[in-house]
Short mmCIF file of C-alpha atoms and ligand atoms in Angstrom, two decimals:
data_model
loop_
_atom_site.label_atom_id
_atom_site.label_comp_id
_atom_site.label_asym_id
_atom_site.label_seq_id
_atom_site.Cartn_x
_atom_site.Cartn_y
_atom_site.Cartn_z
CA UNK A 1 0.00 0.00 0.00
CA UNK A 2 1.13 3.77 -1.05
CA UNK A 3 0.36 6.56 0.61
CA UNK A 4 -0.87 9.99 -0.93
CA UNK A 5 -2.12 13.56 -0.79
CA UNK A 6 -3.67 15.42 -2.63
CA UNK A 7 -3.54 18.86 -2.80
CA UNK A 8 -6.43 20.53 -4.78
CA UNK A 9 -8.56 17.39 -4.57
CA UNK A 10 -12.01 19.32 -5.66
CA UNK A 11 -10.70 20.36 -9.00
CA UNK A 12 -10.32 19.32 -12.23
CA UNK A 13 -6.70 17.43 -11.75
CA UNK A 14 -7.64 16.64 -8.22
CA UNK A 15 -11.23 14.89 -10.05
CA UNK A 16 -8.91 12.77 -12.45
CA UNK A 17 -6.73 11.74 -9.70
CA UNK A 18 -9.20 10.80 -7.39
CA UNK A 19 -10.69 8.80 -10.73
CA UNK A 20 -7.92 6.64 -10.93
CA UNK A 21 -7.25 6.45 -7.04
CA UNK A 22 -11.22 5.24 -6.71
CA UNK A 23 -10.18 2.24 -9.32
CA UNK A 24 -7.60 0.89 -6.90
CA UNK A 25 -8.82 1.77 -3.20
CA UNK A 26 -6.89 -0.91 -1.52
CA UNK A 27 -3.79 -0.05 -3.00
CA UNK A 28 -3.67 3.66 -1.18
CA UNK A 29 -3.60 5.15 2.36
CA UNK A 30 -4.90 8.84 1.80
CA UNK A 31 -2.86 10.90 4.11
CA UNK A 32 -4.41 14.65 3.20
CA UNK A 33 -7.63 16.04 0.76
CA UNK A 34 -7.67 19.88 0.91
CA UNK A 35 -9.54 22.31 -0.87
CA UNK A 36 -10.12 26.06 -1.46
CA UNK A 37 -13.80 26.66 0.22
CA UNK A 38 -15.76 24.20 -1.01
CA UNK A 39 -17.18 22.35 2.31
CA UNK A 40 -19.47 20.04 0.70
CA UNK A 41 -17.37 18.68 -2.36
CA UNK A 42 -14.40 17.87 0.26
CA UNK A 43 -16.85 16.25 2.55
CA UNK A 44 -18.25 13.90 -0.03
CA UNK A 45 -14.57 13.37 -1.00
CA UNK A 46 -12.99 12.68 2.42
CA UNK A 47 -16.17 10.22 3.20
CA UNK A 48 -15.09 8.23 0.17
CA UNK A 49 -11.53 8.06 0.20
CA UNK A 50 -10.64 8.58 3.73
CA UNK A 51 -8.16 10.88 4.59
CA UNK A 52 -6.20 11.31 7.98
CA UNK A 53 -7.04 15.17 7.37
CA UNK A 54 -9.45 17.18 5.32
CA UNK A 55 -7.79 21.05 4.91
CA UNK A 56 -9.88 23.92 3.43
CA UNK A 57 -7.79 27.08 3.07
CA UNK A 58 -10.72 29.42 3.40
CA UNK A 59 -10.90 28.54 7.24
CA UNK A 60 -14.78 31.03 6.62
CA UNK A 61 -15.80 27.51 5.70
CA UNK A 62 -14.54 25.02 8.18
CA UNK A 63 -17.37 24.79 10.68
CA UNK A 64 -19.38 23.28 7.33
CA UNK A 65 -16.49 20.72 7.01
CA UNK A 66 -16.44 20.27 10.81
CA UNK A 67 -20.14 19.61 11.04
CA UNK A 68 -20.29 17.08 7.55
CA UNK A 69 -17.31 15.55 9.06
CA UNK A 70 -18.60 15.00 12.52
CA UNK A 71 -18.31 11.23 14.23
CA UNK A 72 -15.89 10.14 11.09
CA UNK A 73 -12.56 10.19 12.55
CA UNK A 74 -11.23 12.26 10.14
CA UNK A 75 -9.45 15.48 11.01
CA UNK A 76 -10.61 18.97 9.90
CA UNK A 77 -8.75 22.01 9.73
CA UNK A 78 -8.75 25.41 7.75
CA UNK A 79 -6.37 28.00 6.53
CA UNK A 80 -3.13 28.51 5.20
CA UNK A 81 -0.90 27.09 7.99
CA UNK A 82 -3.39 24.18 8.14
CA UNK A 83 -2.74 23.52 4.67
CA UNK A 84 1.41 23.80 4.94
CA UNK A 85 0.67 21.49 7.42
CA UNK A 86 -1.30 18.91 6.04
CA UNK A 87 1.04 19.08 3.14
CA UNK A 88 4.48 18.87 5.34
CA UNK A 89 2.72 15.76 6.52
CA UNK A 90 4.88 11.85 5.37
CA UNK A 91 3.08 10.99 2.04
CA UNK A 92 4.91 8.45 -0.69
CA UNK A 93 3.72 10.62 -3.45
CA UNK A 94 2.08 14.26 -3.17
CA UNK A 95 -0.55 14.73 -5.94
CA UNK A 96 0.08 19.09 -6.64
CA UNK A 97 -2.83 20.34 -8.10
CA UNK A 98 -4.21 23.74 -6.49
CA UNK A 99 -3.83 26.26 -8.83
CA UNK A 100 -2.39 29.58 -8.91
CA UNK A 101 0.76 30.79 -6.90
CA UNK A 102 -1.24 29.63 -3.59
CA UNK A 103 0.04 26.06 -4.47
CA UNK A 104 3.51 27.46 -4.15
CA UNK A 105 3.89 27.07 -0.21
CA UNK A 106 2.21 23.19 0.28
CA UNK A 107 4.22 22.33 -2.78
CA UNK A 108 7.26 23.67 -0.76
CA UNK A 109 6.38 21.82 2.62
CA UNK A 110 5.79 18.69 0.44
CA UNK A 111 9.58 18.70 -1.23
CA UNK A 112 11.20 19.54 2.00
CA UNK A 113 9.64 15.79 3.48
CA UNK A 114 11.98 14.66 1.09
CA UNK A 115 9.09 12.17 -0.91
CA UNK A 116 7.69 12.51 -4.57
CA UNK A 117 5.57 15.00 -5.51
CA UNK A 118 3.88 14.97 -8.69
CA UNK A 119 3.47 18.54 -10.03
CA UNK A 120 0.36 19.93 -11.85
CA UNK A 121 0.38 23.66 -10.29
CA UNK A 122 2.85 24.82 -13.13
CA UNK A 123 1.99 28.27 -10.77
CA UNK A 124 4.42 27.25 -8.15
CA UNK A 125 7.26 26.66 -10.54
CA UNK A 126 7.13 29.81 -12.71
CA UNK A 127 7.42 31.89 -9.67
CA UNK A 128 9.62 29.60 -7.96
CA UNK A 129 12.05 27.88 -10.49
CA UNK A 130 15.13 28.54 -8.76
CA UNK A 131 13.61 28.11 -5.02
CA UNK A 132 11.63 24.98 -6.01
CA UNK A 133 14.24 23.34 -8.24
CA UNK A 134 16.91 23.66 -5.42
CA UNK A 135 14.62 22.48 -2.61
CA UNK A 136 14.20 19.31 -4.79
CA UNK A 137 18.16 18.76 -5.02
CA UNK A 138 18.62 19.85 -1.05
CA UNK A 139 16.02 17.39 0.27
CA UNK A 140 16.37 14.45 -2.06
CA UNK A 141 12.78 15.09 -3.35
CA UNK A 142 11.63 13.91 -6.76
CA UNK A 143 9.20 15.90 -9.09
CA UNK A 144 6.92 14.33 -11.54
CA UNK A 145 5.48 16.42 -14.26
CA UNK A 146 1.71 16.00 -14.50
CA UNK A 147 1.46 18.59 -16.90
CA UNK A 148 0.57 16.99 -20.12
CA UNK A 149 3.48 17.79 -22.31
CA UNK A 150 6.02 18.04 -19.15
CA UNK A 151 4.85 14.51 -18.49
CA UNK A 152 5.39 13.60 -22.32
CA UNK A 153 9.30 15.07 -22.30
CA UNK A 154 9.88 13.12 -19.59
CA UNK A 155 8.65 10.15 -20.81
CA UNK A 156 10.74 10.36 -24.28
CA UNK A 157 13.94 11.83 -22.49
CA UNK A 158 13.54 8.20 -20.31
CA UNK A 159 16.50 6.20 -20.92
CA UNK A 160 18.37 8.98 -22.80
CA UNK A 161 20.43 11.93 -21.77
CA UNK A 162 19.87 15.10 -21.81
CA UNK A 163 22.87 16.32 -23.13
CA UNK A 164 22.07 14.59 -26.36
CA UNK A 165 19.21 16.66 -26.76
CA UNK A 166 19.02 19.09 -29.79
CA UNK A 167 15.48 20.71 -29.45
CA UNK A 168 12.26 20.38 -27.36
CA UNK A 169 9.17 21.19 -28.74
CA UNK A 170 5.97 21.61 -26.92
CA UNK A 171 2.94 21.26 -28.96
CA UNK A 172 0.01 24.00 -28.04
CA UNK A 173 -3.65 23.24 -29.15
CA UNK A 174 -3.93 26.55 -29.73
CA UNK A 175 -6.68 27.34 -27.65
CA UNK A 176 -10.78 27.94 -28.52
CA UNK A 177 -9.79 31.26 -30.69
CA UNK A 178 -6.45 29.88 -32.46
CA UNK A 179 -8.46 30.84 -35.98
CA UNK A 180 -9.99 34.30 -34.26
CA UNK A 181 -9.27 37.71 -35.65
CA UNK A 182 -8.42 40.30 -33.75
CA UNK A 183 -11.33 41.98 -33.54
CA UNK A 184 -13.28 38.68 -32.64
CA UNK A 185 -10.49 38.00 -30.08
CA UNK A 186 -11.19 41.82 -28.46
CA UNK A 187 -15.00 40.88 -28.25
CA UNK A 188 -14.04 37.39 -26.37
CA UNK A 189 -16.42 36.30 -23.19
CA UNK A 190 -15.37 34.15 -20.43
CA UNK A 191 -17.57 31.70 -21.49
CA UNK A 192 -16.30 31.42 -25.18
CA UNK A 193 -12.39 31.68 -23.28
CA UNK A 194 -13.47 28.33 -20.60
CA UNK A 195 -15.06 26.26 -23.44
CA UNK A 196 -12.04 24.21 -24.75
CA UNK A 197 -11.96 22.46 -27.73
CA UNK A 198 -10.10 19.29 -26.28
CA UNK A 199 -9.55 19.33 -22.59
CA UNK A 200 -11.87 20.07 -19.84
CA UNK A 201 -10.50 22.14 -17.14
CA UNK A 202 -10.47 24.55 -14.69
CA UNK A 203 -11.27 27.90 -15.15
CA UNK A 204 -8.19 29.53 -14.71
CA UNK A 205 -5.65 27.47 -17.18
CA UNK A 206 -8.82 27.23 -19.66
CA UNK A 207 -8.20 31.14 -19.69
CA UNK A 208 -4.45 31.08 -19.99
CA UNK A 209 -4.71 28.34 -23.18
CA UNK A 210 -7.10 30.61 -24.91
CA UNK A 211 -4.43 33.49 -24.44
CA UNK A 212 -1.46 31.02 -24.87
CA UNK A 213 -0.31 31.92 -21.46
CA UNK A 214 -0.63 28.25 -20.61
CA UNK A 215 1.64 27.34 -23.28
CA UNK A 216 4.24 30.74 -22.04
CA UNK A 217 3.93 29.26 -18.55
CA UNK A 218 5.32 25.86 -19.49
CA UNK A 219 7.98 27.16 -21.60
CA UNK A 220 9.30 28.61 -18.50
CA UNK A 221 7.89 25.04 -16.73
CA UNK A 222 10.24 23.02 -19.09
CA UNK A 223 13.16 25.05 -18.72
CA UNK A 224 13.46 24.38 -14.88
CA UNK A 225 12.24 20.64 -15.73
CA UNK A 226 14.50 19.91 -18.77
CA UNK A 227 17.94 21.61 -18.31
CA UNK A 228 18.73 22.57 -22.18
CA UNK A 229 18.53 25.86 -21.98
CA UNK A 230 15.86 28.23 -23.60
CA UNK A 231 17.44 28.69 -27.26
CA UNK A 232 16.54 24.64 -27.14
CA UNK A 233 12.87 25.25 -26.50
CA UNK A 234 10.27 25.65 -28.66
CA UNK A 235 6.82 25.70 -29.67
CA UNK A 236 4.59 24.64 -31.90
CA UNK A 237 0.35 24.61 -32.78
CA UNK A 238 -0.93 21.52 -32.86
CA UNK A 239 -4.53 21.35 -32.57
CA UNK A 240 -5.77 18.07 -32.73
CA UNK A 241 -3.98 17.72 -28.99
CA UNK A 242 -2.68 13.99 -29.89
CA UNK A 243 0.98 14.65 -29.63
CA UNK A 244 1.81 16.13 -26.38
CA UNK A 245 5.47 17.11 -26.73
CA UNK A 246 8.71 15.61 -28.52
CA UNK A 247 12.17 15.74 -27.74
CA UNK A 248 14.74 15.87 -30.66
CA UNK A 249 17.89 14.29 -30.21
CA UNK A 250 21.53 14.85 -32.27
CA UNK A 251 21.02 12.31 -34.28
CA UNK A 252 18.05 13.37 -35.49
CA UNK A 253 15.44 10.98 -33.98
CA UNK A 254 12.69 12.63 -32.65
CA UNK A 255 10.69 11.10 -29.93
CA UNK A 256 7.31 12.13 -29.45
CA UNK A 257 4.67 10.85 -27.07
CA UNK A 258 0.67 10.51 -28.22
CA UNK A 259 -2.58 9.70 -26.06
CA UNK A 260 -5.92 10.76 -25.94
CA UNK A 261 -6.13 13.86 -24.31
CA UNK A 262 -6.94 13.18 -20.51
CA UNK A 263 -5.34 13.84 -17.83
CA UNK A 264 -5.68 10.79 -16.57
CA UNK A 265 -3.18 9.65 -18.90
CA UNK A 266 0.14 11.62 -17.81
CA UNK A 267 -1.66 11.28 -14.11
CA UNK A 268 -1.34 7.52 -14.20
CA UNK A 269 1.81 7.75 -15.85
CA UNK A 270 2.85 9.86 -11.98
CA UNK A 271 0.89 7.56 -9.84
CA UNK A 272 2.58 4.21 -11.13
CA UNK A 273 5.94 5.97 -12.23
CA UNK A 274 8.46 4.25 -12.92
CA UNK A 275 5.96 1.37 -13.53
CA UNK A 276 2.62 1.68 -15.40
CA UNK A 277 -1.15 1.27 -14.31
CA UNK A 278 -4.37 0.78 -16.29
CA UNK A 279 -6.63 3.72 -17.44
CA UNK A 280 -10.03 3.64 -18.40
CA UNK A 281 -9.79 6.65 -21.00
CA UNK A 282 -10.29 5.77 -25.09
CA UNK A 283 -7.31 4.50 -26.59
CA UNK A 284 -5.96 6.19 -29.66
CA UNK A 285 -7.35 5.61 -33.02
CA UNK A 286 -5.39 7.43 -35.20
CA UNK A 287 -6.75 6.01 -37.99
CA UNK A 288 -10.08 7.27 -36.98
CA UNK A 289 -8.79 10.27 -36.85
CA UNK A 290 -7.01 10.73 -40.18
CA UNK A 291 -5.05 13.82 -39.87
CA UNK A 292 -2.65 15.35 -37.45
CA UNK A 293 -1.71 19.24 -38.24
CA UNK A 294 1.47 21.35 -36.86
CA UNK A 295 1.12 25.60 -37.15
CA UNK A 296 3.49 27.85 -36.21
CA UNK A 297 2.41 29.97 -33.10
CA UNK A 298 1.29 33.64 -33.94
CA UNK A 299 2.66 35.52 -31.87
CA UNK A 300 1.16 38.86 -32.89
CA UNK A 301 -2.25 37.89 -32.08
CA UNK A 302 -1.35 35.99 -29.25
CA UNK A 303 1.78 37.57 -27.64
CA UNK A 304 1.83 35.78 -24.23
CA UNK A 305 4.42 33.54 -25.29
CA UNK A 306 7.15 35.81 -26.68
CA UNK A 307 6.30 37.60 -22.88
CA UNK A 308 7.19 34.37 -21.41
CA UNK A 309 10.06 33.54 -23.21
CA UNK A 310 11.47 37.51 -22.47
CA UNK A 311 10.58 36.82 -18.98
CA UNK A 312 12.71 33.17 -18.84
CA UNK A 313 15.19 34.83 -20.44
CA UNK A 314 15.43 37.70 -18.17
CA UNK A 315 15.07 35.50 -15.64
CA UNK A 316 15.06 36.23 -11.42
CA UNK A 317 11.72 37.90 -10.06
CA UNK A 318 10.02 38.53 -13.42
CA UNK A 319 8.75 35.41 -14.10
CA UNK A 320 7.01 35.98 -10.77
CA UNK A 321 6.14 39.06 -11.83
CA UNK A 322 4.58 37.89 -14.98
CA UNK A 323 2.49 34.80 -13.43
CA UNK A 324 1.28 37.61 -10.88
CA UNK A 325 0.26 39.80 -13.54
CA UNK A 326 -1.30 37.00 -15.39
CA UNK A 327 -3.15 35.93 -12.20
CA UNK A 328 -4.68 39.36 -11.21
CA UNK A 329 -5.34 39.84 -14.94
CA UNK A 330 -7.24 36.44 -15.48
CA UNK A 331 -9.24 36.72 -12.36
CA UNK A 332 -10.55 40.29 -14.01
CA UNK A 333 -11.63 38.82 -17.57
CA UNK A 334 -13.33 36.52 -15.82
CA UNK A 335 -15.10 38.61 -13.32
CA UNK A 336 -16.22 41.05 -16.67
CA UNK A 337 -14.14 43.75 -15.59
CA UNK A 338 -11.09 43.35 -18.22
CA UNK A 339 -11.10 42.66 -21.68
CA UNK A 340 -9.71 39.05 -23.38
CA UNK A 341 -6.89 40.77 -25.55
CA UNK A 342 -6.24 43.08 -22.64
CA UNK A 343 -4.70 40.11 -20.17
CA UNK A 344 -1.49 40.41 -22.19
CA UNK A 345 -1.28 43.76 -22.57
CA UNK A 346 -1.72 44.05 -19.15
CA UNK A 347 0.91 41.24 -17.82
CA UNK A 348 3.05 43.60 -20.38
CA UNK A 349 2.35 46.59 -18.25
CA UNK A 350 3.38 45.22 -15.29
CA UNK A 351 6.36 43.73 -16.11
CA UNK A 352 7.28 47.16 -17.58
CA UNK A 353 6.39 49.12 -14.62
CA UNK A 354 9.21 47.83 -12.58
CA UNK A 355 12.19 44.91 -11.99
CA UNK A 356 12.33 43.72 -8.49
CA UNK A 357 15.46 41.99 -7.09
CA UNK A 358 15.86 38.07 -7.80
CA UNK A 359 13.90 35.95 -4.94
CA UNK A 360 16.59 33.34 -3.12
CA UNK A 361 14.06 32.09 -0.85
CA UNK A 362 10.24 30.85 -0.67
CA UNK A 363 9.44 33.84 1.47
CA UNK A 364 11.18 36.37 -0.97
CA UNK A 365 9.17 34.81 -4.18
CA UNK A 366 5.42 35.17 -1.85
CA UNK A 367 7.30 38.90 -1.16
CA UNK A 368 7.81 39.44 -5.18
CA UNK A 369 4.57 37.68 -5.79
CA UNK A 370 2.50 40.10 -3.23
CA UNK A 371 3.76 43.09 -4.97
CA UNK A 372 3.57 42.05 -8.03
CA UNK A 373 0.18 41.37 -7.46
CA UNK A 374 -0.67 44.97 -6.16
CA UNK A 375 0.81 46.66 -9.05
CA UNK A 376 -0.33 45.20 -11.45
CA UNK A 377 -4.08 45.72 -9.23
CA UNK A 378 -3.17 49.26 -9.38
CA UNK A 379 -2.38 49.17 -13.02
CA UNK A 380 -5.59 48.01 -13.77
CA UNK A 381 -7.44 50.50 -11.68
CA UNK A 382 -5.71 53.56 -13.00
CA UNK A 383 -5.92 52.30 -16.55
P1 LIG B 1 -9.29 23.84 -10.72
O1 LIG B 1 -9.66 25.27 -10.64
O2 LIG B 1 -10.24 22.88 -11.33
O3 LIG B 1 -8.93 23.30 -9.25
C1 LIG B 1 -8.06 24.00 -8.42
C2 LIG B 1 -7.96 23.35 -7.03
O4 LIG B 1 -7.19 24.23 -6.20
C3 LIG B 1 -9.31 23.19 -6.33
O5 LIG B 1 -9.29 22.03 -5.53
C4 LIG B 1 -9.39 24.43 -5.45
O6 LIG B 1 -10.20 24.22 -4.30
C5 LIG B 1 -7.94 24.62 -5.05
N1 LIG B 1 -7.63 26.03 -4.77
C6 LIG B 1 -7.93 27.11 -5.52
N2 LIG B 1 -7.49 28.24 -4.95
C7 LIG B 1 -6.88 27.86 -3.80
C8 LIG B 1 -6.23 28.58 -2.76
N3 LIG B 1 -6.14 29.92 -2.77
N4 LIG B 1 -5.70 27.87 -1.74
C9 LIG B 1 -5.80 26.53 -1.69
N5 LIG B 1 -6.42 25.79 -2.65
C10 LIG B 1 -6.95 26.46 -3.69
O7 LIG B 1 -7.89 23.78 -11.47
P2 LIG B 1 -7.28 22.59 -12.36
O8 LIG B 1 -7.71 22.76 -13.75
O9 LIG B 1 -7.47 21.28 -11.68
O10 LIG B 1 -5.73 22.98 -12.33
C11 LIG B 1 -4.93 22.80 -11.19
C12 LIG B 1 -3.47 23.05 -11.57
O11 LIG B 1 -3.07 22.06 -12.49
C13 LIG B 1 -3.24 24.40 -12.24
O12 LIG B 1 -1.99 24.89 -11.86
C14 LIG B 1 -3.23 24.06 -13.72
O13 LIG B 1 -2.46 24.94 -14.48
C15 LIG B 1 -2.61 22.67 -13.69
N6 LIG B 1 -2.99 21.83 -14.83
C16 LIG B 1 -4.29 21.51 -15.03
C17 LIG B 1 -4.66 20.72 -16.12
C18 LIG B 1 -6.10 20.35 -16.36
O14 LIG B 1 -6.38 19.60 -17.28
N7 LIG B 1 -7.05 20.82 -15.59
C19 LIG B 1 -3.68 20.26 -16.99
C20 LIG B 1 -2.34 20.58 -16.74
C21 LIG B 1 -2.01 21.36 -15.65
MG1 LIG B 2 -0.28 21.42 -20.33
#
């Protein structure tokens, strides 16, 4: 029997976890299920799988827990130290999945116990890549990519080093307005922006792919993952969502890997690593499906990932700075009070508007990440 937490349990990740977890009950101790503020869905969660602790961060919302919890033996607690806690606590693997910068601090406490922690919150390591990456190394932690095409490098880069890489390429679906005009993409909603043509997810990255933010955040994702350096990166549209990455090697063989695309997929691939499990999800038919297409990225109607790229490049606080930005600037589309096209312009704002000093600790990145936060809120208010 392994053990595991899972951080982020009510969301979309935490859903496709818990999916496979449900499959194979016997074969896992669940140490910790915690949640933003929703009681009920952690409730119904932590009476099904069992948990030592249930954790919601918004501790407004704990006496619900408490009170749906009652007579179960399971803990209960709330708020943000609750959560470090609860994620601090011995788990073999540590499922990541909050999203957002929030994730950065559990995701912390879980590499310095020293176990495996399978990342999704691609959040925590934009801000963080320097922090995170050197936690990992200090405590003898491993990290799993769960991100789809994170999880695909590191399955073709198995068996091979990475010095014999020549390029990485991440493929991109391109989002639900990859064939929109400007002027359509100026008129976007949040509900055209959340309705992706492949994957179903939360709200938040479902914003970022339609903006190609996703795709800038795991640029910067891969370069802390996969050590080649940046000029070794690159990206291309591929909107059928079949491949999920390649890695090119000297000799020019280039190794890609395909599935359907669920999560469960590069999920499984983290919960069995280094062996494999079963899935239920569709396998491929590629004959079914005929034709797979490759675009180059346009970067003029979708800038956010020549902003990454400038931001990995320039490296220290700014890519803080720039998941911040993107944060506060996300959070406002969706609320109605910014404009689709105006999330980049407005990450581009605040990375303009100043350069803090690079972050060499977890508390310095929350610092950079607090401010970075506030300006760009003041940005956006003056604007
Ligand atoms: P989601 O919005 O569906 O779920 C987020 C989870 O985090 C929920 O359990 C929520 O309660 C919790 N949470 C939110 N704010 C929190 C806070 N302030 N403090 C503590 N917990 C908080 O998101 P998701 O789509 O599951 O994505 C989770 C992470 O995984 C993101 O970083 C995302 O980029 C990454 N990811 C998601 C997918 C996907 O298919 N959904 C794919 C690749 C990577
Ligand atoms: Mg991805």
């Amino acid at each position: 029997m392994r053990s595991i937490s899972i951080l982020g349990a009510t969301g979309s990740v935490g859903a496709s976890t818990l999916d496979l977890i449900a499959r194979e009950q016997d074969a896992w101790r669940v140490v910790a299920l915690t949640a933003n503020g929703n009681a009920a869905e952690l409730a119904r969660l932590a009476l099904q799988f069992r948990p030592e602790i249930a954790v919601l961060a918004d501790e407004t919302r704990l006496p619900e827990l408490r009170e749906l919890l009652t007579g179960t033996g399971i803990e209960t607690a709330g708020g943000e130290a609750a959560l470090i806690e609860a994620a601090a606590r011995p788990a073999d693997l540590t499922l990541a999945a909050i999203v957002g910068c929030a994730g950065l601090a559990p995701v912390m406490a879980a590499i310095e116990q020293g176990g495996t922690v399978a990342l999704a919150n691609k959040e925590a390591l934009v801000s963080a890549g320097e922090v995170l990456t050197a936690a990992v190394a200090k405590y003898g932690a491993t990290l799993l990519p769960v991100d789809s095409e994170h999880n695909a490098i590191f399955q073709c880069l198995a068996g091979n080093q990475i010095s014999q890489v020549r390029k990485i390429t991440l493929t991109a679906s391109g989002g639900p307005f990859r064939t929109w005009s400007a002027a359509q993409l100026a008129a976007a909603t949040p509900a055209q922006a959340v309705k992706h043509p492949n994957w179903d997810m939360g709200a938040k990255i479902s914003v970022d792919s339609a903006t190609m933010f996703n795709k800038g955040l795991e640029l910067i994702e891969a370069f802390h993952l996969f050590p080649v350096g940046l000029e070794r990166l690159s990206i291309v549209v591929h909107p059928q969502s079949v491949v999920h990455s390649m890695v090119e090697y000297r000799d020019g063989s280039t190794l890609a890997q395909l599935g359907p695309s669920d999560m469960r997929v590069p999920i499984a691939s983290c919960l069995a690593w280094p062996r494999r499990m079963d899935t239920p999800c569709e396998p491929l038919d590629l004959a079914a499906m005929g034709t797979l297409t490759f675009e180059h990225p346009d970067e003029d109607r979708f800038p956010a990932t020549r902003l990454a790229r400038q931001a990995a490049e320039a490296g220290g606080a700014i890519p803080a700075v720039l998941n911040a930005a993107n944060e506060v600037a996300v959070a406002a589309f969706l609320a109605g009070r910014l404009g689709f096209t105006r999330i980049a312009d407005h990450v581009e704002a605040t990375l303009s508007c100043y350069a803090p000093a690079a972050p060499s600790s977890l508390a310095e990145v929350l610092e950079v990440d607090r401010e970075a936060r506030s300006r760009a809120r003041e940005l956006m208010e003056n604007a």
